[in-house]
Short mmCIF file of C-alpha atoms in Angstrom, two decimals:
data_model
loop_
_atom_site.label_atom_id
_atom_site.label_comp_id
_atom_site.label_asym_id
_atom_site.label_seq_id
_atom_site.Cartn_x
_atom_site.Cartn_y
_atom_site.Cartn_z
CA UNK A 1 -5.50 5.48 -23.59
CA UNK A 2 -2.24 4.34 -22.99
CA UNK A 3 -1.16 6.44 -19.75
CA UNK A 4 -3.59 4.44 -18.15
CA UNK A 5 -2.48 0.89 -19.67
CA UNK A 6 1.05 2.01 -18.34
CA UNK A 7 -0.28 3.21 -15.09
CA UNK A 8 -1.96 0.49 -14.45
CA UNK A 9 0.96 -1.97 -15.28
CA UNK A 10 3.02 -0.20 -12.80
CA UNK A 11 0.08 -0.02 -9.31
CA UNK A 12 0.61 -3.34 -10.56
CA UNK A 13 4.36 -4.20 -10.91
CA UNK A 14 3.78 -1.98 -7.20
CA UNK A 15 1.00 -4.53 -5.67
CA UNK A 16 3.11 -7.72 -6.33
CA UNK A 17 6.49 -6.01 -4.88
CA UNK A 18 4.22 -4.62 -1.84
CA UNK A 19 3.37 -7.73 -1.15
CA UNK A 20 7.31 -9.22 -1.83
CA UNK A 21 8.44 -6.69 0.17
CA UNK A 22 6.52 -7.31 3.60
CA UNK A 23 8.05 -10.98 3.34
CA UNK A 24 11.11 -10.12 3.06
CA UNK A 25 10.07 -6.75 5.98
CA UNK A 26 8.33 -10.39 7.88
CA UNK A 27 11.38 -12.81 8.64
CA UNK A 28 14.37 -12.45 11.12
CA UNK A 29 17.78 -12.00 9.48
CA UNK A 30 18.72 -15.38 10.49
CA UNK A 31 16.01 -16.99 7.88
CA UNK A 32 17.67 -15.61 4.90
CA UNK A 33 19.90 -19.02 4.56
CA UNK A 34 17.40 -21.42 5.19
CA UNK A 35 15.84 -23.64 3.12
CA UNK A 36 13.50 -24.89 3.43
CA UNK A 37 12.36 -26.87 -0.02
CA UNK A 38 15.01 -29.13 -1.40
CA UNK A 39 16.27 -27.21 -4.80
CA UNK A 40 14.89 -24.76 -4.57
CA UNK A 41 17.51 -22.36 -2.53
CA UNK A 42 17.74 -20.04 0.46
CA UNK A 43 15.37 -17.71 1.57
CA UNK A 44 18.19 -14.76 0.84
CA UNK A 45 18.25 -16.07 -3.11
CA UNK A 46 14.96 -16.12 -3.66
CA UNK A 47 15.21 -12.50 -2.25
CA UNK A 48 18.70 -11.97 -4.45
CA UNK A 49 17.09 -13.26 -7.21
CA UNK A 50 13.86 -10.88 -7.80
CA UNK A 51 16.30 -8.74 -7.75
CA UNK A 52 18.40 -9.73 -10.86
CA UNK A 53 14.86 -10.58 -12.06
CA UNK A 54 14.32 -7.04 -11.86
CA UNK A 55 17.57 -5.70 -13.32
CA UNK A 56 16.96 -7.92 -16.63
CA UNK A 57 14.51 -6.52 -17.37
CA UNK A 58 14.81 -2.91 -16.99
CA UNK A 59 17.66 -3.44 -18.55
CA UNK A 60 15.51 -4.16 -21.16
CA UNK A 61 12.90 -1.68 -20.51
CA UNK A 62 15.93 0.78 -21.83
CA UNK A 63 17.44 -1.24 -24.03
CA UNK A 64 16.02 -3.06 -25.56
CA UNK A 65 17.53 -6.72 -24.85
CA UNK A 66 16.27 -9.20 -22.65
CA UNK A 67 19.02 -10.95 -20.79
CA UNK A 68 18.71 -13.58 -18.19
CA UNK A 69 22.08 -13.85 -18.21
CA UNK A 70 23.78 -11.39 -16.20
CA UNK A 71 27.78 -10.73 -15.13
CA UNK A 72 26.86 -8.23 -12.17
CA UNK A 73 25.11 -11.34 -9.78
CA UNK A 74 25.88 -9.69 -6.44
CA UNK A 75 25.59 -12.99 -4.17
CA UNK A 76 26.33 -11.08 -0.99
CA UNK A 77 22.76 -9.37 -1.20
CA UNK A 78 21.81 -12.71 0.51
CA UNK A 79 22.70 -12.78 3.59
CA UNK A 80 22.12 -8.88 4.71
CA UNK A 81 17.47 -8.04 5.08
CA UNK A 82 18.61 -4.25 4.99
CA UNK A 83 20.03 -4.29 1.29
CA UNK A 84 17.48 -6.71 -0.11
CA UNK A 85 15.22 -4.00 1.02
CA UNK A 86 16.92 -1.76 -0.43
CA UNK A 87 18.16 -3.10 -3.62
CA UNK A 88 13.46 -4.74 -3.71
CA UNK A 89 12.71 -1.29 -3.29
CA UNK A 90 15.83 0.20 -5.92
CA UNK A 91 15.49 -0.75 -8.48
CA UNK A 92 11.21 -0.97 -7.98
CA UNK A 93 11.44 2.79 -8.64
CA UNK A 94 14.17 2.79 -11.49
CA UNK A 95 11.55 -0.23 -13.83
CA UNK A 96 8.31 2.95 -12.18
CA UNK A 97 10.18 6.04 -13.23
CA UNK A 98 11.03 3.89 -16.92
CA UNK A 99 7.87 2.37 -17.58
CA UNK A 100 5.97 6.10 -16.89
CA UNK A 101 8.51 7.67 -20.45
CA UNK A 102 6.53 5.95 -22.37
CA UNK A 103 3.97 6.53 -24.31
CA UNK A 104 2.12 5.45 -27.58
CA UNK A 105 4.64 6.31 -30.08
CA UNK A 106 8.64 3.97 -27.84
CA UNK A 107 5.78 1.61 -27.44
CA UNK A 108 5.03 1.07 -31.08
CA UNK A 109 8.45 1.65 -31.73
CA UNK A 110 9.85 -0.06 -29.23
CA UNK A 111 11.01 -3.69 -29.01
CA UNK A 112 12.72 -6.17 -27.02
CA UNK A 113 14.64 -8.54 -28.06
CA UNK A 114 14.55 -11.47 -26.64
CA UNK A 115 17.14 -13.65 -27.79
CA UNK A 116 19.56 -14.35 -25.43
CA UNK A 117 17.92 -15.70 -23.36
CA UNK A 118 15.31 -17.95 -25.71
CA UNK A 119 15.70 -20.77 -23.52
CA UNK A 120 13.26 -19.29 -20.46
CA UNK A 121 10.78 -17.78 -23.39
CA UNK A 122 7.81 -18.93 -26.08
CA UNK A 123 10.20 -19.69 -29.27
CA UNK A 124 7.68 -17.85 -30.87
CA UNK A 125 8.09 -14.09 -28.57
CA UNK A 126 12.66 -13.70 -29.31
CA UNK A 127 10.86 -9.75 -29.62
CA UNK A 128 7.88 -9.44 -27.80
CA UNK A 129 6.86 -5.58 -26.97
CA UNK A 130 7.47 -3.25 -23.69
CA UNK A 131 4.08 -3.59 -22.60
CA UNK A 132 4.53 -8.28 -23.02
CA UNK A 133 7.82 -6.97 -20.87
CA UNK A 134 6.96 -5.21 -17.92
CA UNK A 135 3.64 -8.57 -17.77
CA UNK A 136 6.70 -11.06 -18.20
CA UNK A 137 8.02 -9.62 -14.90
CA UNK A 138 4.44 -9.02 -12.90
CA UNK A 139 4.22 -12.99 -13.14
CA UNK A 140 7.57 -13.63 -12.12
CA UNK A 141 6.48 -11.80 -9.07
CA UNK A 142 3.87 -13.48 -8.33
CA UNK A 143 6.21 -17.27 -8.89
CA UNK A 144 8.00 -15.54 -6.85
CA UNK A 145 4.96 -14.58 -4.11
CA UNK A 146 3.52 -18.76 -4.40
CA UNK A 147 6.82 -19.53 -4.20
CA UNK A 148 7.83 -17.32 -0.66
CA UNK A 149 4.00 -18.68 0.29
CA UNK A 150 5.57 -22.65 0.75
CA UNK A 151 8.70 -21.84 2.75
CA UNK A 152 6.88 -19.38 5.23
CA UNK A 153 3.87 -22.34 5.08
CA UNK A 154 7.17 -24.79 5.61
CA UNK A 155 8.51 -22.73 8.04
CA UNK A 156 5.38 -21.63 10.24
CA UNK A 157 6.40 -18.86 9.67
CA UNK A 158 3.09 -15.50 9.73
CA UNK A 159 1.66 -14.28 6.92
CA UNK A 160 2.41 -10.46 6.51
CA UNK A 161 -0.57 -7.85 6.95
CA UNK A 162 -1.17 -8.15 2.47
CA UNK A 163 -1.33 -11.39 2.04
CA UNK A 164 -4.90 -10.97 2.73
CA UNK A 165 -5.05 -11.85 -0.42
CA UNK A 166 -4.29 -14.89 -0.85
CA UNK A 167 -6.90 -16.37 1.67
CA UNK A 168 -4.09 -16.58 3.75
CA UNK A 169 -3.99 -14.60 6.83
#
């Protein structure tokens, strides 16, 4: 049962990651510096932020602490399409590998401390399970799909074919 649940979480995460990756693949590098929506950052910043949050969740799954206040943010990624693509893929693969290490006992015994990031999660979620952490990451990916959809619409860009999921092509 646990293996099936974890496998499903990985499948869902990969699905949403593919939407994000295809959106980056489909734009010209010059668009990375464009911020089509006021106060929402550039295309490049959106993708770099997605990488940062994936790293936070990877660390949480490995070390048991979810901390969104990263010190290792690499803003130079924002203007380099190839590096963004490589990092999106690399971090996703690390997350999937880490999740695949979980079993029933580890899921039941492991709790993730969200105290450093309680401002961004509900107060009642100071400690969450690994499954909840994966769920939060999936929710975050979906949120950014919505932002990217607004960016694409604002710039009159053609959506990648896999975005048919959202009825946008």
